[in-house]
Amino acid sequence: MSYRGEKGKQALVETIVRSAKRGKGKQADTVERFVRDFFGNVSPQDCREESGDALRGAVMSLWDFAQTRKPRNAKVRVFNPTKKKHGWETGHTVVEIVNDDMPFLVDSVTAELNKRNLTVHLLIHPVVPVRRDGAGRMKEVAEHIAPPEVSGESVMHLQITEQTDPHCLRELKTAIGGVLDDVRAAVEDWRPMRVALADVIAGLESKGGVIPREEMAETAAFLRWLEDNNFTFLGYREYALEGRNGSQSLSVVPRSGLGLLRDKSVNVIEGLGDGAVLPPDVAEFLRRPSLTLINKANRRSTVHRGVHLDAIMIKRMDEAGNTIGQRLFVGLFTSTVYNQPVQTIPVIRRKVGNIIERAGFSPVSHDGKALLHILDTLPTDELFQIGERELREMAMGILHLQERQKVAMFVRRDPFSRYVSCLVYLPRERYDTRLRHHVQEVLEAGFGGTVTAFYTQLSGEVLA
């Protein structure tokens, strides 16, 4: 039987409520609230596309699964329901999750599924007010959340591309469990990471006589800018610098790890393993007068968005101005960052200002306006990571292209020698997916590597 529109959905819910309450005795009211919460934000279209029997089976299966849960632990089940074993069936693999409600749960789980090329056909994820006893047994589904007696629990029902291999089902359950552990670690340590950032800022300002004033002021402004909802903090760690020039290493400061970096064996940047001898480029950064290095981590985020983590390294200095270690924050720049004018972002604005000043163009001239436009439209991640001299050469090279329909490429090598970033300009009228694939093949052959990510930027200009 199919159900049309909101009235059809309500008819379905009432039918399932009556069926669910049957024989439940004292639990009847709790079952009814659970069912109504489950369907609260489900669209009528989803109700129409799934059979009533399958939806009834889905909600009651999740109800049974949620009956017990240990505090601060996520429950995950991945299975293929069958009429014979479960009393209901669907043409997809089902993922069930019961967990404490917290940020990033849905997008983190779906990012993991997308990474595995698994299509999500149905996603239902209410937050249910639950009261449990000391053993974790569900006692009641309340009318509203009233901590500490009643806590909000995230319950998820997902239907994904069917997986018939039992090994794949087990592997997927383990992977989702790991994602949920990472989310919990990042959320629980969010406040301590903010405290660590405040300590870094205070430490910088206390060394005003050691650090050049302009460098200190811009670094402090950048860290405050991060704090102002421009960065999602997911991990933090401190390192101590050991050894002498030529054989220096960074060792993890015990018990300094937070969030994704709680475990000191987790390495997000090649060359920064606990106690490993520093590669030349890292050692060079520690010798330079600059305080910060912004880069991409080797590891993709398992929390929020499945992209490479942004890594921010800040030197630790003693009272004499000697480098004695570094602090590492990892996370993700928020989506709003990529729409901010470059002249408002600390660190980037200084690079841009210096380049415009040294170019010698009048701000109102054609070249002056064109250069600012180029810098304002370059990928923000590139602007964070690139050195000022390299950025100036790239910007002037792009400026010289002007309106010519010419193919050009600008290459930036990662300071840790892990990857190259290629900014390729192509005539906009010729750009399509076929050409993009061809460019990718040329780059992979030329560099002897694999393209791990690509981004397309199209505008009204002649070059893409």
mmCIF file of C-alpha atoms in Angstrom, residues 19-253:
data_model
loop_
_atom_site.group_PDB
_atom_site.id
_atom_site.type_symbol
_atom_site.label_atom_id
_atom_site.label_comp_id
_atom_site.label_asym_id
_atom_site.label_seq_id
_atom_site.Cartn_x
_atom_site.Cartn_y
_atom_site.Cartn_z
ATOM 1 C CA SER A 19 0.223 -2.076 15.239
ATOM 2 C CA ALA A 20 3.244 -1.142 17.383
ATOM 3 C CA LYS A 21 1.220 -0.634 20.584
ATOM 4 C CA ARG A 22 -0.513 -3.966 20.288
ATOM 5 C CA GLY A 23 0.591 -6.219 23.136
ATOM 6 C CA LYS A 24 3.061 -3.696 24.589
ATOM 7 C CA GLY A 25 1.113 -3.092 27.832
ATOM 8 C CA LYS A 26 2.811 -0.470 30.014
ATOM 9 C CA GLN A 27 5.245 0.333 27.190
ATOM 10 C CA ALA A 28 2.472 1.307 24.797
ATOM 11 C CA ASP A 29 2.847 5.078 25.326
ATOM 12 C CA THR A 30 6.643 4.891 25.002
ATOM 13 C CA VAL A 31 6.369 2.888 21.773
ATOM 14 C CA GLU A 32 3.897 5.396 20.366
ATOM 15 C CA ARG A 33 6.195 8.357 21.112
ATOM 16 C CA PHE A 34 9.125 6.525 19.521
ATOM 17 C CA VAL A 35 7.163 5.811 16.342
ATOM 18 C CA ARG A 36 5.906 9.386 16.094
ATOM 19 C CA ASP A 37 9.414 10.778 16.706
ATOM 20 C CA PHE A 38 10.807 8.393 14.075
ATOM 21 C CA PHE A 39 8.434 9.649 11.386
ATOM 22 C CA GLY A 40 8.363 13.279 12.559
ATOM 23 C CA ASN A 41 10.602 14.674 9.804
ATOM 24 C CA VAL A 42 10.238 11.956 7.182
ATOM 25 C CA SER A 43 8.968 13.402 3.921
ATOM 26 C CA PRO A 44 5.673 12.173 2.449
ATOM 27 C CA GLN A 45 7.655 11.305 -0.679
ATOM 28 C CA ASP A 46 9.827 8.839 1.261
ATOM 29 C CA CYS A 47 6.720 7.312 2.811
ATOM 30 C CA ARG A 48 5.231 6.909 -0.622
ATOM 31 C CA GLU A 49 8.338 5.330 -2.153
ATOM 32 C CA GLU A 50 8.745 2.719 0.613
ATOM 33 C CA SER A 51 6.114 0.106 1.380
ATOM 34 C CA GLY A 52 4.142 0.407 4.610
ATOM 35 C CA ASP A 53 5.350 -3.048 5.715
ATOM 36 C CA ALA A 54 8.998 -2.056 5.194
ATOM 37 C CA LEU A 55 8.579 1.190 7.143
ATOM 38 C CA ARG A 56 6.792 -0.623 9.950
ATOM 39 C CA GLY A 57 9.603 -3.149 10.064
ATOM 40 C CA ALA A 58 12.234 -0.401 10.013
ATOM 41 C CA VAL A 59 10.850 1.539 12.975
ATOM 42 C CA MET A 60 10.217 -1.554 15.094
ATOM 43 C CA SER A 61 13.652 -2.967 14.290
ATOM 44 C CA LEU A 62 15.255 0.281 15.458
ATOM 45 C CA TRP A 63 13.011 0.274 18.542
ATOM 46 C CA ASP A 64 14.251 -3.190 19.511
ATOM 47 C CA PHE A 65 17.860 -2.226 18.788
ATOM 48 C CA ALA A 66 17.613 0.881 21.004
ATOM 49 C CA GLN A 67 16.340 -0.955 24.074
ATOM 50 C CA THR A 68 19.785 -1.149 25.685
ATOM 51 C CA ARG A 69 22.876 1.019 25.260
ATOM 52 C CA LYS A 70 25.870 1.609 27.477
ATOM 53 C CA PRO A 71 26.510 5.266 28.382
ATOM 54 C CA ARG A 72 28.874 7.134 26.020
ATOM 55 C CA ASN A 73 28.872 4.246 23.557
ATOM 56 C CA ALA A 74 27.435 4.113 20.048
ATOM 57 C CA LYS A 75 25.576 1.048 18.816
ATOM 58 C CA VAL A 76 25.847 0.136 15.137
ATOM 59 C CA ARG A 77 24.188 -2.652 13.178
ATOM 60 C CA VAL A 78 24.583 -3.338 9.435
ATOM 61 C CA PHE A 79 22.418 -6.066 7.929
ATOM 62 C CA ASN A 80 20.136 -7.172 5.132
ATOM 63 C CA PRO A 81 16.636 -7.711 6.565
ATOM 64 C CA THR A 82 14.673 -10.726 5.349
ATOM 65 C CA LYS A 83 11.082 -11.802 5.895
ATOM 66 C CA LYS A 84 12.186 -15.130 7.317
ATOM 67 C CA LYS A 85 14.673 -13.796 9.868
ATOM 68 C CA HIS A 86 13.483 -10.265 10.618
ATOM 69 C CA GLY A 87 9.854 -10.226 9.532
ATOM 70 C CA TRP A 88 10.381 -7.485 6.937
ATOM 71 C CA GLU A 89 12.528 -6.794 3.928
ATOM 72 C CA THR A 90 13.785 -4.091 1.635
ATOM 73 C CA GLY A 91 15.956 -4.122 -1.444
ATOM 74 C CA HIS A 92 18.819 -2.351 0.384
ATOM 75 C CA THR A 93 21.339 -2.922 3.140
ATOM 76 C CA VAL A 94 20.178 -1.314 6.394
ATOM 77 C CA VAL A 95 22.385 0.626 8.815
ATOM 78 C CA GLU A 96 21.032 1.270 12.311
ATOM 79 C CA ILE A 97 22.752 3.617 14.775
ATOM 80 C CA VAL A 98 21.859 4.588 18.341
ATOM 81 C CA ASN A 99 24.109 7.183 19.940
ATOM 82 C CA ASP A 100 24.202 10.254 22.168
ATOM 83 C CA ASP A 101 23.089 13.257 20.172
ATOM 84 C CA MET A 102 25.993 15.499 19.140
ATOM 85 C CA PRO A 103 27.100 17.604 16.175
ATOM 86 C CA PHE A 104 28.443 16.108 12.927
ATOM 87 C CA LEU A 105 26.836 12.654 13.246
ATOM 88 C CA VAL A 106 24.791 12.550 10.058
ATOM 89 C CA ASP A 107 27.278 14.268 7.753
ATOM 90 C CA SER A 108 30.183 12.186 9.121
ATOM 91 C CA VAL A 109 28.361 8.884 8.590
ATOM 92 C CA THR A 110 27.171 9.822 5.108
ATOM 93 C CA ALA A 111 30.685 11.027 4.201
ATOM 94 C CA GLU A 112 32.018 7.570 5.091
ATOM 95 C CA LEU A 113 29.356 5.937 2.942
ATOM 96 C CA ASN A 114 30.071 8.293 0.047
ATOM 97 C CA LYS A 115 33.770 7.511 0.322
ATOM 98 C CA ARG A 116 32.859 3.874 -0.298
ATOM 99 C CA ASN A 117 30.647 4.819 -3.267
ATOM 100 C CA LEU A 118 27.529 3.625 -1.444
ATOM 101 C CA THR A 119 24.311 5.423 -2.330
ATOM 102 C CA VAL A 120 22.025 6.454 0.541
ATOM 103 C CA HIS A 121 18.466 5.672 -0.599
ATOM 104 C CA LEU A 122 16.719 6.548 2.656
ATOM 105 C CA LEU A 123 17.897 8.411 5.754
ATOM 106 C CA ILE A 124 15.759 8.838 8.873
ATOM 107 C CA HIS A 125 17.457 10.420 11.879
ATOM 108 C CA PRO A 126 15.265 11.749 14.701
ATOM 109 C CA VAL A 127 16.606 12.893 18.069
ATOM 110 C CA VAL A 128 14.597 10.978 20.664
ATOM 111 C CA PRO A 129 14.245 12.050 24.349
ATOM 112 C CA VAL A 130 15.215 8.881 26.226
ATOM 113 C CA ARG A 131 15.410 8.007 29.909
ATOM 114 C CA ARG A 132 17.506 4.953 30.789
ATOM 115 C CA ASP A 133 18.319 3.163 34.027
ATOM 116 C CA GLY A 134 21.824 2.606 35.371
ATOM 117 C CA ALA A 135 22.260 -0.515 33.231
ATOM 118 C CA GLY A 136 21.420 1.376 30.036
ATOM 119 C CA ARG A 137 17.932 -0.108 29.610
ATOM 120 C CA MET A 138 15.358 2.189 28.037
ATOM 121 C CA LYS A 139 12.731 3.154 30.596
ATOM 122 C CA GLU A 140 10.842 5.833 28.730
ATOM 123 C CA VAL A 141 10.624 7.943 25.616
ATOM 124 C CA ALA A 142 9.740 11.297 27.118
ATOM 125 C CA GLU A 143 7.838 14.184 25.605
ATOM 126 C CA HIS A 144 10.882 16.466 25.685
ATOM 127 C CA ILE A 145 14.565 16.480 26.650
ATOM 128 C CA ALA A 146 15.124 17.363 30.311
ATOM 129 C CA PRO A 147 18.726 16.616 31.316
ATOM 130 C CA PRO A 148 20.169 14.913 33.217
ATOM 131 C CA GLU A 149 17.282 12.455 33.629
ATOM 132 C CA VAL A 150 16.280 12.555 29.962
ATOM 133 C CA SER A 151 18.915 12.837 27.230
ATOM 134 C CA GLY A 152 18.598 13.356 23.513
ATOM 135 C CA GLU A 153 19.653 10.280 21.578
ATOM 136 C CA SER A 154 20.369 10.239 17.865
ATOM 137 C CA VAL A 155 18.745 7.216 16.229
ATOM 138 C CA MET A 156 19.432 6.610 12.560
ATOM 139 C CA HIS A 157 17.952 4.318 9.965
ATOM 140 C CA LEU A 158 19.783 4.317 6.641
ATOM 141 C CA GLN A 159 19.121 2.252 3.547
ATOM 142 C CA ILE A 160 22.146 2.001 1.279
ATOM 143 C CA THR A 161 23.334 0.130 -1.791
ATOM 144 C CA GLU A 162 22.843 -3.567 -1.042
ATOM 145 C CA GLN A 163 25.951 -5.394 0.137
ATOM 146 C CA THR A 164 25.729 -9.184 0.034
ATOM 147 C CA ASP A 165 29.246 -10.084 1.180
ATOM 148 C CA PRO A 166 29.250 -10.727 4.978
ATOM 149 C CA HIS A 167 32.835 -9.423 5.141
ATOM 150 C CA CYS A 168 31.728 -6.108 3.611
ATOM 151 C CA LEU A 169 28.936 -5.810 6.189
ATOM 152 C CA ARG A 170 31.374 -6.373 9.063
ATOM 153 C CA GLU A 171 33.927 -3.978 7.593
ATOM 154 C CA LEU A 172 31.284 -1.272 7.145
ATOM 155 C CA LYS A 173 30.078 -1.678 10.734
ATOM 156 C CA THR A 174 33.663 -1.296 11.996
ATOM 157 C CA ALA A 175 34.286 1.752 9.813
ATOM 158 C CA ILE A 176 31.107 3.524 10.950
ATOM 159 C CA GLY A 177 31.932 2.708 14.567
ATOM 160 C CA GLY A 178 35.360 4.306 14.094
ATOM 161 C CA VAL A 179 33.783 7.427 12.581
ATOM 162 C CA LEU A 180 31.418 7.744 15.555
ATOM 163 C CA ASP A 181 34.359 7.365 17.979
ATOM 164 C CA ASP A 182 36.175 10.156 16.151
ATOM 165 C CA VAL A 183 33.114 12.397 16.277
ATOM 166 C CA ARG A 184 32.792 11.812 20.020
ATOM 167 C CA ALA A 185 36.474 12.589 20.632
ATOM 168 C CA ALA A 186 36.306 15.811 18.612
ATOM 169 C CA VAL A 187 33.072 16.994 20.240
ATOM 170 C CA GLU A 188 34.134 16.129 23.796
ATOM 171 C CA ASP A 189 37.467 17.929 23.383
ATOM 172 C CA TRP A 190 36.108 20.960 21.529
ATOM 173 C CA ARG A 191 36.216 23.210 24.590
ATOM 174 C CA PRO A 192 39.720 22.097 25.738
ATOM 175 C CA MET A 193 40.972 22.798 22.207
ATOM 176 C CA ARG A 194 39.576 26.332 22.410
ATOM 177 C CA VAL A 195 41.303 26.746 25.772
ATOM 178 C CA ALA A 196 44.563 25.566 24.186
ATOM 179 C CA LEU A 197 44.138 28.180 21.453
ATOM 180 C CA ALA A 198 43.589 30.925 24.044
ATOM 181 C CA ASP A 199 46.771 29.766 25.823
ATOM 182 C CA VAL A 200 48.722 30.000 22.560
ATOM 183 C CA ILE A 201 47.492 33.564 21.984
ATOM 184 C CA ALA A 202 48.361 34.572 25.549
ATOM 185 C CA GLY A 203 51.810 32.997 25.170
ATOM 186 C CA LEU A 204 52.491 34.956 21.997
ATOM 187 C CA GLU A 205 51.540 38.238 23.572
ATOM 188 C CA SER A 206 53.751 37.554 26.601
ATOM 189 C CA LYS A 207 56.781 37.308 24.301
ATOM 190 C CA GLY A 208 56.266 40.642 22.593
ATOM 191 C CA GLY A 209 59.930 41.593 22.997
ATOM 192 C CA VAL A 210 61.217 38.378 21.408
ATOM 193 C CA ILE A 211 58.917 38.041 18.395
ATOM 194 C CA PRO A 212 58.860 40.819 15.763
ATOM 195 C CA ARG A 213 55.815 42.967 16.512
ATOM 196 C CA GLU A 214 54.233 42.641 13.062
ATOM 197 C CA GLU A 215 54.625 38.840 13.056
ATOM 198 C CA MET A 216 53.198 38.498 16.546
ATOM 199 C CA ALA A 217 50.241 40.798 15.837
ATOM 200 C CA GLU A 218 49.299 39.064 12.581
ATOM 201 C CA THR A 219 49.623 35.582 14.103
ATOM 202 C CA ALA A 220 47.490 36.553 17.092
ATOM 203 C CA ALA A 221 44.901 38.118 14.755
ATOM 204 C CA PHE A 222 44.847 34.931 12.689
ATOM 205 C CA LEU A 223 44.307 32.730 15.755
ATOM 206 C CA ARG A 224 41.496 34.977 16.968
ATOM 207 C CA TRP A 225 40.004 34.826 13.483
ATOM 208 C CA LEU A 226 40.049 31.017 13.673
ATOM 209 C CA GLU A 227 38.257 31.230 16.995
ATOM 210 C CA ASP A 228 35.531 33.406 15.492
ATOM 211 C CA ASN A 229 33.672 30.468 13.868
ATOM 212 C CA ASN A 230 36.093 30.246 10.944
ATOM 213 C CA PHE A 231 37.600 26.888 11.904
ATOM 214 C CA THR A 232 36.094 23.608 13.080
ATOM 215 C CA PHE A 233 38.560 22.314 15.678
ATOM 216 C CA LEU A 234 38.957 18.541 15.465
ATOM 217 C CA GLY A 235 42.360 17.813 17.018
ATOM 218 C CA TYR A 236 45.280 19.296 18.938
ATOM 219 C CA ARG A 237 48.739 18.145 19.985
ATOM 220 C CA GLU A 238 51.989 19.598 21.336
ATOM 221 C CA TYR A 239 55.498 18.595 20.262
ATOM 222 C CA ALA A 240 58.873 19.110 21.924
ATOM 223 C CA LEU A 241 61.930 19.750 19.743
ATOM 224 C CA GLU A 242 64.823 17.456 20.588
ATOM 225 C CA GLY A 243 68.373 16.976 19.300
ATOM 226 C CA ARG A 244 70.687 19.296 17.413
ATOM 227 C CA ASN A 245 70.790 20.685 13.893
ATOM 228 C CA GLY A 246 70.974 17.864 11.392
ATOM 229 C CA SER A 247 69.339 15.261 13.621
ATOM 230 C CA GLN A 248 66.459 17.079 15.265
ATOM 231 C CA SER A 249 63.141 15.398 15.984
ATOM 232 C CA LEU A 250 59.751 16.336 17.350
ATOM 233 C CA SER A 251 58.395 14.188 20.159
ATOM 234 C CA VAL A 252 54.768 14.249 21.249
ATOM 235 C CA VAL A 253 54.327 15.882 24.655
#
